[in-house]
CSV table of C-alpha atoms in Angstrom, one decimal:
chain,number,residue,atom,x,y,z
A,1,MET,CA,67.2,166.3,222.3
A,2,GLN,CA,67.3,168.9,219.5
A,3,GLY,CA,67.2,168.1,215.8
A,4,ARG,CA,66.4,169.5,212.5
A,5,LEU,CA,63.7,168.5,210.1
A,6,ALA,CA,64.3,168.1,206.4
A,7,ASN,CA,63.0,171.6,205.8
A,8,GLY,CA,65.6,173.0,208.2
A,9,LYS,CA,63.3,173.7,211.1
A,10,ALA,CA,64.7,173.1,214.6
A,11,MET,CA,62.7,170.6,216.6
A,12,ASP,CA,62.7,169.2,220.1
A,13,PHE,CA,62.4,165.5,220.2
A,14,SER,CA,62.6,165.0,224.0
A,15,HIS,CA,59.1,163.5,224.0
A,16,LEU,CA,60.3,160.8,221.7
A,17,ASP,CA,63.3,160.1,224.0
A,18,ARG,CA,61.0,159.7,227.0
A,19,ALA,CA,58.6,157.5,225.1
A,20,SER,CA,61.5,155.4,223.9
A,21,LYS,CA,62.8,154.9,227.4
A,22,ASN,CA,59.3,154.0,228.7
A,23,LEU,CA,59.0,151.5,225.8
A,24,ASP,CA,62.4,150.0,226.8
A,25,ARG,CA,61.3,149.6,230.4
A,26,LEU,CA,58.0,148.0,229.4
A,27,LEU,CA,59.7,145.6,227.0
A,28,GLU,CA,62.1,144.6,229.8
A,29,TYR,CA,59.0,144.1,232.1
A,30,VAL,CA,57.3,142.0,229.4
A,31,SER,CA,60.4,139.8,229.2
A,32,THR,CA,60.2,139.2,232.9
A,33,LEU,CA,56.5,138.3,232.7
A,34,LYS,CA,57.3,135.9,229.9
A,35,GLN,CA,60.0,134.2,232.1
A,36,GLU,CA,57.5,133.9,234.9
A,37,ASN,CA,54.9,132.5,232.6
A,38,ARG,CA,57.4,129.9,231.3
A,39,ALA,CA,58.2,128.9,234.9
A,40,LEU,CA,54.4,128.5,235.6
A,41,LYS,CA,54.0,126.4,232.5
A,42,ARG,CA,56.8,124.1,233.6
A,43,LYS,CA,55.2,123.7,237.0
A,44,LEU,CA,51.9,122.9,235.2
A,45,GLU,CA,53.6,120.4,232.9
A,46,GLU,CA,55.3,118.7,235.9
A,47,ARG,CA,51.9,118.3,237.5
A,48,SER,CA,50.1,117.1,234.5
A,49,GLY,CA,47.3,114.8,235.4
A,50,GLN,CA,47.2,116.3,238.9
A,51,VAL,CA,44.9,118.9,240.4
A,52,ILE,CA,46.4,122.3,239.8
A,53,PRO,CA,46.9,124.1,243.1
A,54,LYS,CA,44.8,127.2,243.6
A,55,GLU,CA,47.8,129.4,244.1
A,56,ILE,CA,49.2,128.5,240.7
A,57,THR,CA,45.9,129.3,239.1
A,58,GLU,CA,45.6,132.6,240.9
A,59,GLU,CA,49.2,133.5,239.9
A,60,ARG,CA,48.5,132.7,236.3
A,61,GLU,CA,45.4,134.9,236.4
A,62,LYS,CA,47.5,137.7,237.9
A,63,LEU,CA,50.1,137.4,235.1
A,64,ILE,CA,47.4,137.4,232.4
A,65,THR,CA,45.8,140.5,233.9
A,66,GLU,CA,49.3,142.2,234.1
A,67,ARG,CA,50.1,141.2,230.5
A,68,GLU,CA,46.9,142.8,229.4
A,69,ARG,CA,47.7,146.0,231.4
A,70,VAL,CA,51.2,146.2,229.9
A,71,ARG,CA,49.8,145.6,226.4
A,72,GLY,CA,47.5,148.5,226.9
A,73,ARG,CA,50.4,150.7,228.1
A,74,LEU,CA,52.5,149.7,225.0
A,75,GLU,CA,49.6,150.5,222.7
A,76,ASN,CA,49.3,154.0,224.4
A,77,ILE,CA,53.0,154.6,223.9
A,78,LEU,CA,52.9,153.5,220.3
A,79,GLU,CA,49.9,155.8,219.7
A,80,THR,CA,51.7,158.7,221.3
A,81,LEU,CA,54.8,158.1,219.1
A,82,ASP,CA,52.5,157.9,216.0
A,83,ASN,CA,50.9,161.1,217.0
A,84,ALA,CA,54.2,162.8,217.6
A,85,LEU,CA,55.5,161.7,214.3
A,86,ALA,CA,52.4,162.9,212.5
A,87,VAL,CA,52.8,166.3,214.2
A,88,GLU,CA,56.5,166.4,213.1
A,89,LYS,CA,55.5,165.6,209.5
A,90,THR,CA,53.0,168.5,209.4
A,91,LYS,CA,55.5,171.1,210.5
């Protein structure tokens, strides 16, 4: 994607397009994780007062780990976008 800065310089913004698409994919993935987490919460609520099966506990731990991994990726993408914007401002 080509564009022009306020000073008239031509600039290639393809890195921002890629970052935006990656961010969209990650947000969709986070939405899926949230749905899975809600389903697990419902299962836990249904079993309140009962012993929580090991597989539910393990699945919950996997989701928490995955959420932390996705959060890290989102932070990296946002940092990349911030850096790209800072570079654009200095040109």
